[in-house]
């Protein structure tokens, strides 16, 4: 019922030559493999969205961005609005990533405002939550991620428009991952939290991704957990073979 989503977060990586190669390679594979069960999206930096979007045309590979503003337009020097992303052909936008929360002081209230604006512009939102290592060590994981979710879920969210990504901060880019049991527990808690806010139907249909050091060799175990409906992939999404292998782990 929930179609798995494999999302690649390129972060601040990619100049013209390598980005073109990566997007073109993934688009070619997507065109060749017509019957994949998963949906795949790449989220390049703003500067590469147009180029990547052109290369994806005619394939089922989708385009997403890594952030957006709360406003549709206006006096916000250096910012990009959700409507601009939609205009460029983006279908998704990642919001509330821990690197934005940490580097730019983004609060859950701001993330919620961005998410509302993104939905209004016709984008789908990949909403990130995750605990720090200290919070995990203090036994606060479930409370932290449930709180972030409650405060950042936009009104009107549904399983069609919002995807949640659980990304433990300490697992991002470190090669470390929580145990499968821990991931299963957090995802079950997140689904319960979604049902508390949006009702059982939304909770049943909303996809919950795991992110944080997902690689080809751990993808199959993580993605076979009942409440894990895909992955948000950073480092491994910069190599076409690795990123594709993570998706292919679903159909293996
Ligand atoms: P990683 O990043 O796969 O490099 O750990 C994941 C993310 O930050 O989305």
mmCIF file of C-alpha atoms and ligand atoms in Angstrom:
data_model
loop_
_atom_site.group_PDB
_atom_site.id
_atom_site.type_symbol
_atom_site.label_atom_id
_atom_site.label_comp_id
_atom_site.label_asym_id
_atom_site.label_seq_id
_atom_site.Cartn_x
_atom_site.Cartn_y
_atom_site.Cartn_z
ATOM 1 C CA UNK A 1 0.000 0.000 0.000
ATOM 2 C CA UNK A 2 2.857 2.377 0.799
ATOM 3 C CA UNK A 3 5.170 2.669 -2.190
ATOM 4 C CA UNK A 4 8.768 2.803 -0.930
ATOM 5 C CA UNK A 5 10.616 6.057 -1.562
ATOM 6 C CA UNK A 6 14.365 6.285 -2.044
ATOM 7 C CA UNK A 7 15.468 9.901 -1.752
ATOM 8 C CA UNK A 8 18.962 11.176 -2.472
ATOM 9 C CA UNK A 9 20.105 14.236 -0.574
ATOM 10 C CA UNK A 10 23.134 15.586 -2.417
ATOM 11 C CA UNK A 11 23.613 18.333 0.175
ATOM 12 C CA UNK A 12 26.157 20.993 -0.914
ATOM 13 C CA UNK A 13 27.790 18.743 -3.481
ATOM 14 C CA UNK A 14 27.861 18.815 -7.237
ATOM 15 C CA UNK A 15 29.378 20.952 -9.969
ATOM 16 C CA UNK A 16 28.061 20.790 -13.522
ATOM 17 C CA UNK A 17 30.103 17.915 -14.848
ATOM 18 C CA UNK A 18 29.643 15.372 -12.054
ATOM 19 C CA UNK A 19 26.010 16.339 -11.381
ATOM 20 C CA UNK A 20 25.100 15.854 -15.018
ATOM 21 C CA UNK A 21 26.763 12.456 -15.045
ATOM 22 C CA UNK A 22 25.022 11.307 -11.889
ATOM 23 C CA UNK A 23 21.549 12.510 -12.864
ATOM 24 C CA UNK A 24 21.867 11.131 -16.393
ATOM 25 C CA UNK A 25 23.059 7.736 -15.172
ATOM 26 C CA UNK A 26 20.165 7.377 -12.715
ATOM 27 C CA UNK A 27 17.639 8.525 -15.303
ATOM 28 C CA UNK A 28 18.988 5.943 -17.759
ATOM 29 C CA UNK A 29 18.625 3.156 -15.197
ATOM 30 C CA UNK A 30 15.139 4.279 -14.335
ATOM 31 C CA UNK A 31 14.123 4.214 -17.999
ATOM 32 C CA UNK A 32 15.652 0.763 -18.463
ATOM 33 C CA UNK A 33 14.045 -0.806 -15.366
ATOM 34 C CA UNK A 34 10.406 -0.245 -15.957
ATOM 35 C CA UNK A 35 9.063 -2.388 -13.154
ATOM 36 C CA UNK A 36 10.816 -1.102 -10.056
ATOM 37 C CA UNK A 37 8.542 -1.123 -7.037
ATOM 38 C CA UNK A 38 10.071 2.004 -5.519
ATOM 39 C CA UNK A 39 9.820 5.678 -6.266
ATOM 40 C CA UNK A 40 13.158 7.481 -6.528
ATOM 41 C CA UNK A 41 13.914 11.185 -6.113
ATOM 42 C CA UNK A 42 17.152 13.124 -6.237
ATOM 43 C CA UNK A 43 17.580 16.396 -4.355
ATOM 44 C CA UNK A 44 20.542 18.290 -5.840
ATOM 45 C CA UNK A 45 21.595 21.751 -4.642
ATOM 46 C CA UNK A 46 19.520 24.656 -6.016
ATOM 47 C CA UNK A 47 22.174 25.440 -8.606
ATOM 48 C CA UNK A 48 21.820 22.021 -10.237
ATOM 49 C CA UNK A 49 18.029 21.665 -10.171
ATOM 50 C CA UNK A 50 17.439 22.941 -13.681
ATOM 51 C CA UNK A 51 20.166 20.817 -15.236
ATOM 52 C CA UNK A 52 19.125 17.698 -13.329
ATOM 53 C CA UNK A 53 15.459 18.328 -14.167
ATOM 54 C CA UNK A 54 16.233 18.417 -17.878
ATOM 55 C CA UNK A 55 18.146 15.157 -17.696
ATOM 56 C CA UNK A 56 15.314 13.404 -15.833
ATOM 57 C CA UNK A 57 12.663 14.265 -18.390
ATOM 58 C CA UNK A 58 10.918 11.200 -19.764
ATOM 59 C CA UNK A 59 12.070 9.029 -16.862
ATOM 60 C CA UNK A 60 10.226 8.196 -13.642
ATOM 61 C CA UNK A 61 13.070 9.671 -11.609
ATOM 62 C CA UNK A 62 11.825 12.671 -9.659
ATOM 63 C CA UNK A 63 13.315 15.973 -8.643
ATOM 64 C CA UNK A 64 13.405 17.523 -5.183
ATOM 65 C CA UNK A 65 15.059 20.434 -3.393
ATOM 66 C CA UNK A 66 16.715 20.612 0.012
ATOM 67 C CA UNK A 67 14.979 23.629 1.540
ATOM 68 C CA UNK A 68 12.582 26.467 0.774
ATOM 69 C CA UNK A 69 11.305 29.724 2.243
ATOM 70 C CA UNK A 70 7.908 30.250 3.897
ATOM 71 C CA UNK A 71 6.838 32.947 1.439
ATOM 72 C CA UNK A 72 5.782 32.672 -2.187
ATOM 73 C CA UNK A 73 7.832 35.707 -3.229
ATOM 74 C CA UNK A 74 9.113 38.968 -1.809
ATOM 75 C CA UNK A 75 12.027 40.759 -0.207
ATOM 76 C CA UNK A 76 14.040 37.764 1.007
ATOM 77 C CA UNK A 77 17.521 38.127 -0.433
ATOM 78 C CA UNK A 78 19.167 34.815 -1.169
ATOM 79 C CA UNK A 79 16.108 32.676 -0.471
ATOM 80 C CA UNK A 80 14.174 30.359 -2.755
ATOM 81 C CA UNK A 81 10.396 30.039 -2.563
ATOM 82 C CA UNK A 82 8.441 26.794 -2.812
ATOM 83 C CA UNK A 83 6.609 28.176 -5.845
ATOM 84 C CA UNK A 84 9.957 28.694 -7.600
ATOM 85 C CA UNK A 85 10.800 25.050 -6.938
ATOM 86 C CA UNK A 86 7.450 23.917 -8.269
ATOM 87 C CA UNK A 87 7.954 26.159 -11.312
ATOM 88 C CA UNK A 88 11.276 24.435 -11.945
ATOM 89 C CA UNK A 89 9.684 20.985 -11.940
ATOM 90 C CA UNK A 90 10.408 19.886 -8.390
ATOM 91 C CA UNK A 91 7.950 17.441 -6.872
ATOM 92 C CA UNK A 92 9.548 17.188 -3.416
ATOM 93 C CA UNK A 93 11.343 19.371 -0.915
ATOM 94 C CA UNK A 94 13.328 18.202 2.110
ATOM 95 C CA UNK A 95 12.519 20.303 5.185
ATOM 96 C CA UNK A 96 13.822 20.315 8.745
ATOM 97 C CA UNK A 97 17.032 18.434 8.011
ATOM 98 C CA UNK A 98 19.218 18.426 11.124
ATOM 99 C CA UNK A 99 21.953 20.284 9.245
ATOM 100 C CA UNK A 100 19.499 23.145 8.637
ATOM 101 C CA UNK A 101 18.237 22.973 12.206
ATOM 102 C CA UNK A 102 21.850 23.131 13.481
ATOM 103 C CA UNK A 103 23.538 25.415 10.922
ATOM 104 C CA UNK A 104 20.662 27.859 10.475
ATOM 105 C CA UNK A 105 18.884 27.601 13.821
ATOM 106 C CA UNK A 106 15.693 26.326 12.208
ATOM 107 C CA UNK A 107 13.036 25.572 14.791
ATOM 108 C CA UNK A 108 10.185 23.123 14.362
ATOM 109 C CA UNK A 109 7.806 26.098 14.146
ATOM 110 C CA UNK A 110 9.751 27.450 11.170
ATOM 111 C CA UNK A 111 9.887 23.996 9.602
ATOM 112 C CA UNK A 112 6.117 23.750 9.962
ATOM 113 C CA UNK A 113 5.644 27.142 8.286
ATOM 114 C CA UNK A 114 7.919 26.082 5.431
ATOM 115 C CA UNK A 115 6.057 22.782 5.114
ATOM 116 C CA UNK A 116 2.691 24.556 4.915
ATOM 117 C CA UNK A 117 4.037 26.887 2.250
ATOM 118 C CA UNK A 118 5.457 23.940 0.315
ATOM 119 C CA UNK A 119 2.121 22.094 0.368
ATOM 120 C CA UNK A 120 0.348 25.253 -0.771
ATOM 121 C CA UNK A 121 2.744 25.485 -3.697
ATOM 122 C CA UNK A 122 1.913 21.905 -4.700
ATOM 123 C CA UNK A 123 5.135 20.302 -3.464
ATOM 124 C CA UNK A 124 5.433 17.143 -1.396
ATOM 125 C CA UNK A 125 7.415 17.447 1.801
ATOM 126 C CA UNK A 126 10.090 15.145 3.204
ATOM 127 C CA UNK A 127 10.037 16.204 6.844
ATOM 128 C CA UNK A 128 13.103 15.255 8.900
ATOM 129 C CA UNK A 129 13.276 14.517 12.606
ATOM 130 C CA UNK A 130 16.058 13.002 14.692
ATOM 131 C CA UNK A 131 17.757 12.991 18.055
ATOM 132 C CA UNK A 132 21.346 13.949 18.929
ATOM 133 C CA UNK A 133 23.689 11.466 20.516
ATOM 134 C CA UNK A 134 23.321 13.124 23.925
ATOM 135 C CA UNK A 135 19.543 12.899 23.685
ATOM 136 C CA UNK A 136 19.785 9.224 22.792
ATOM 137 C CA UNK A 137 22.165 8.556 25.686
ATOM 138 C CA UNK A 138 19.655 10.250 28.005
ATOM 139 C CA UNK A 139 16.860 7.993 26.787
ATOM 140 C CA UNK A 140 15.034 10.901 25.168
ATOM 141 C CA UNK A 141 14.879 9.643 21.578
ATOM 142 C CA UNK A 142 11.160 8.932 21.353
ATOM 143 C CA UNK A 143 10.217 12.113 23.200
ATOM 144 C CA UNK A 144 12.473 14.249 20.992
ATOM 145 C CA UNK A 145 11.355 12.871 17.635
ATOM 146 C CA UNK A 146 7.681 12.795 18.640
ATOM 147 C CA UNK A 147 7.946 16.412 19.790
ATOM 148 C CA UNK A 148 9.654 17.513 16.578
ATOM 149 C CA UNK A 149 7.019 15.728 14.549
ATOM 150 C CA UNK A 150 4.106 17.211 16.490
ATOM 151 C CA UNK A 151 5.523 20.714 16.116
ATOM 152 C CA UNK A 152 6.539 20.520 12.491
ATOM 153 C CA UNK A 153 3.727 18.564 10.822
ATOM 154 C CA UNK A 154 1.840 21.052 8.665
ATOM 155 C CA UNK A 155 -1.939 21.339 8.936
ATOM 156 C CA UNK A 156 -3.618 19.376 6.166
ATOM 157 C CA UNK A 157 -0.751 16.879 5.877
ATOM 158 C CA UNK A 158 -1.676 13.520 4.393
ATOM 159 C CA UNK A 159 0.032 10.347 3.277
ATOM 160 C CA UNK A 160 -0.037 11.676 -0.280
ATOM 161 C CA UNK A 161 1.727 14.925 0.488
ATOM 162 C CA UNK A 162 4.064 14.356 3.426
ATOM 163 C CA UNK A 163 6.837 11.831 4.031
ATOM 164 C CA UNK A 164 8.612 11.624 7.390
ATOM 165 C CA UNK A 165 12.337 10.895 7.544
ATOM 166 C CA UNK A 166 13.797 9.645 10.807
ATOM 167 C CA UNK A 167 17.452 10.662 10.814
ATOM 168 C CA UNK A 168 19.385 10.238 14.062
ATOM 169 C CA UNK A 169 21.837 13.160 14.014
ATOM 170 C CA UNK A 170 24.696 10.968 15.239
ATOM 171 C CA UNK A 171 24.175 8.507 12.372
ATOM 172 C CA UNK A 172 24.431 11.095 9.585
ATOM 173 C CA UNK A 173 27.661 10.780 7.642
ATOM 174 C CA UNK A 174 29.299 8.744 10.401
ATOM 175 C CA UNK A 175 28.931 5.179 9.164
ATOM 176 C CA UNK A 176 27.058 4.376 12.379
ATOM 177 C CA UNK A 177 23.424 3.314 12.472
ATOM 178 C CA UNK A 178 21.003 2.458 15.262
ATOM 179 C CA UNK A 179 20.186 -1.220 15.753
ATOM 180 C CA UNK A 180 17.337 -2.546 13.647
ATOM 181 C CA UNK A 181 15.341 -2.894 16.831
ATOM 182 C CA UNK A 182 15.886 0.785 17.660
ATOM 183 C CA UNK A 183 14.859 1.877 14.175
ATOM 184 C CA UNK A 184 11.735 -0.300 14.361
ATOM 185 C CA UNK A 185 10.825 1.166 17.732
ATOM 186 C CA UNK A 186 11.233 4.786 16.627
ATOM 187 C CA UNK A 187 9.288 4.227 13.414
ATOM 188 C CA UNK A 188 6.430 2.564 15.291
ATOM 189 C CA UNK A 189 6.370 5.548 17.665
ATOM 190 C CA UNK A 190 6.350 7.987 14.751
ATOM 191 C CA UNK A 191 3.463 6.185 13.077
ATOM 192 C CA UNK A 192 1.533 6.305 16.314
ATOM 193 C CA UNK A 193 2.288 10.018 16.622
ATOM 194 C CA UNK A 194 1.048 10.627 13.070
ATOM 195 C CA UNK A 195 -2.191 8.788 13.854
ATOM 196 C CA UNK A 196 -2.656 10.852 17.003
ATOM 197 C CA UNK A 197 -2.447 14.077 14.981
ATOM 198 C CA UNK A 198 -3.891 13.163 11.622
ATOM 199 C CA UNK A 199 -5.888 9.996 12.213
ATOM 200 C CA UNK A 200 -5.414 6.349 11.368
ATOM 201 C CA UNK A 201 -5.874 6.680 7.630
ATOM 202 C CA UNK A 202 -3.079 9.219 7.238
ATOM 203 C CA UNK A 203 -0.843 7.162 9.529
ATOM 204 C CA UNK A 204 -1.431 4.017 7.464
ATOM 205 C CA UNK A 205 -0.593 5.716 4.190
ATOM 206 C CA UNK A 206 2.240 8.034 5.284
ATOM 207 C CA UNK A 207 5.708 6.856 4.334
ATOM 208 C CA UNK A 208 8.360 6.820 7.045
ATOM 209 C CA UNK A 209 11.927 6.848 5.733
ATOM 210 C CA UNK A 210 15.055 5.990 7.643
ATOM 211 C CA UNK A 211 18.155 8.135 7.007
ATOM 212 C CA UNK A 212 21.680 8.138 8.411
ATOM 213 C CA UNK A 213 24.533 6.130 6.876
ATOM 214 C CA UNK A 214 22.304 4.044 4.627
ATOM 215 C CA UNK A 215 24.582 2.098 2.285
ATOM 216 C CA UNK A 216 24.118 -0.775 -0.161
ATOM 217 C CA UNK A 217 25.256 -3.265 2.475
ATOM 218 C CA UNK A 218 22.795 -2.264 5.218
ATOM 219 C CA UNK A 219 19.882 -1.180 3.014
ATOM 220 C CA UNK A 220 18.194 -4.537 2.774
ATOM 221 C CA UNK A 221 17.979 -5.064 6.549
ATOM 222 C CA UNK A 222 16.779 -1.521 7.220
ATOM 223 C CA UNK A 223 14.288 -1.451 4.364
ATOM 224 C CA UNK A 224 12.732 -4.766 5.289
ATOM 225 C CA UNK A 225 11.541 -3.441 8.657
ATOM 226 C CA UNK A 226 7.770 -3.195 8.740
ATOM 227 C CA UNK A 227 7.488 0.533 9.361
ATOM 228 C CA UNK A 228 10.420 1.588 7.185
ATOM 229 C CA UNK A 229 9.042 2.719 3.832
ATOM 230 C CA UNK A 230 12.232 3.877 2.191
ATOM 231 C CA UNK A 231 15.445 5.767 2.820
ATOM 232 C CA UNK A 232 16.842 9.281 2.792
ATOM 233 C CA UNK A 233 20.405 8.857 1.597
ATOM 234 C CA UNK A 234 23.231 11.381 1.783
ATOM 235 C CA UNK A 235 26.769 10.230 0.978
ATOM 236 C CA UNK A 236 25.769 7.069 -0.898
ATOM 237 C CA UNK A 237 23.423 9.048 -3.164
ATOM 238 C CA UNK A 238 26.444 10.681 -4.816
ATOM 239 C CA UNK A 239 27.419 7.422 -6.510
ATOM 240 C CA UNK A 240 24.945 6.110 -9.054
ATOM 241 C CA UNK A 241 25.826 2.453 -8.403
ATOM 242 C CA UNK A 242 25.449 2.755 -4.649
ATOM 243 C CA UNK A 243 22.267 4.778 -4.777
ATOM 244 C CA UNK A 244 20.674 2.455 -7.278
ATOM 245 C CA UNK A 245 21.740 -0.573 -5.209
ATOM 246 C CA UNK A 246 19.911 0.858 -2.197
ATOM 247 C CA UNK A 247 16.704 1.030 -4.204
ATOM 248 C CA UNK A 248 17.295 -2.365 -5.734
ATOM 249 C CA UNK A 249 17.596 -3.840 -2.222
ATOM 250 C CA UNK A 250 13.833 -3.383 -1.946
ATOM 251 C CA UNK A 251 13.135 -5.586 -4.937
ATOM 252 C CA UNK A 252 15.875 -8.137 -4.194
HETATM 253 P P1 LIG B 1 24.231 10.129 5.101
HETATM 254 O O1 LIG B 1 23.274 11.391 5.190
HETATM 255 O O2 LIG B 1 23.531 9.074 4.273
HETATM 256 O O3 LIG B 1 25.486 10.634 4.454
HETATM 257 O O4 LIG B 1 24.468 9.645 6.504
HETATM 258 C C1 LIG B 1 21.887 11.245 5.327
HETATM 259 C C2 LIG B 1 21.211 12.601 5.374
HETATM 260 O O5 LIG B 1 21.739 13.519 6.010
HETATM 261 O O6 LIG B 1 20.134 12.803 4.782
#
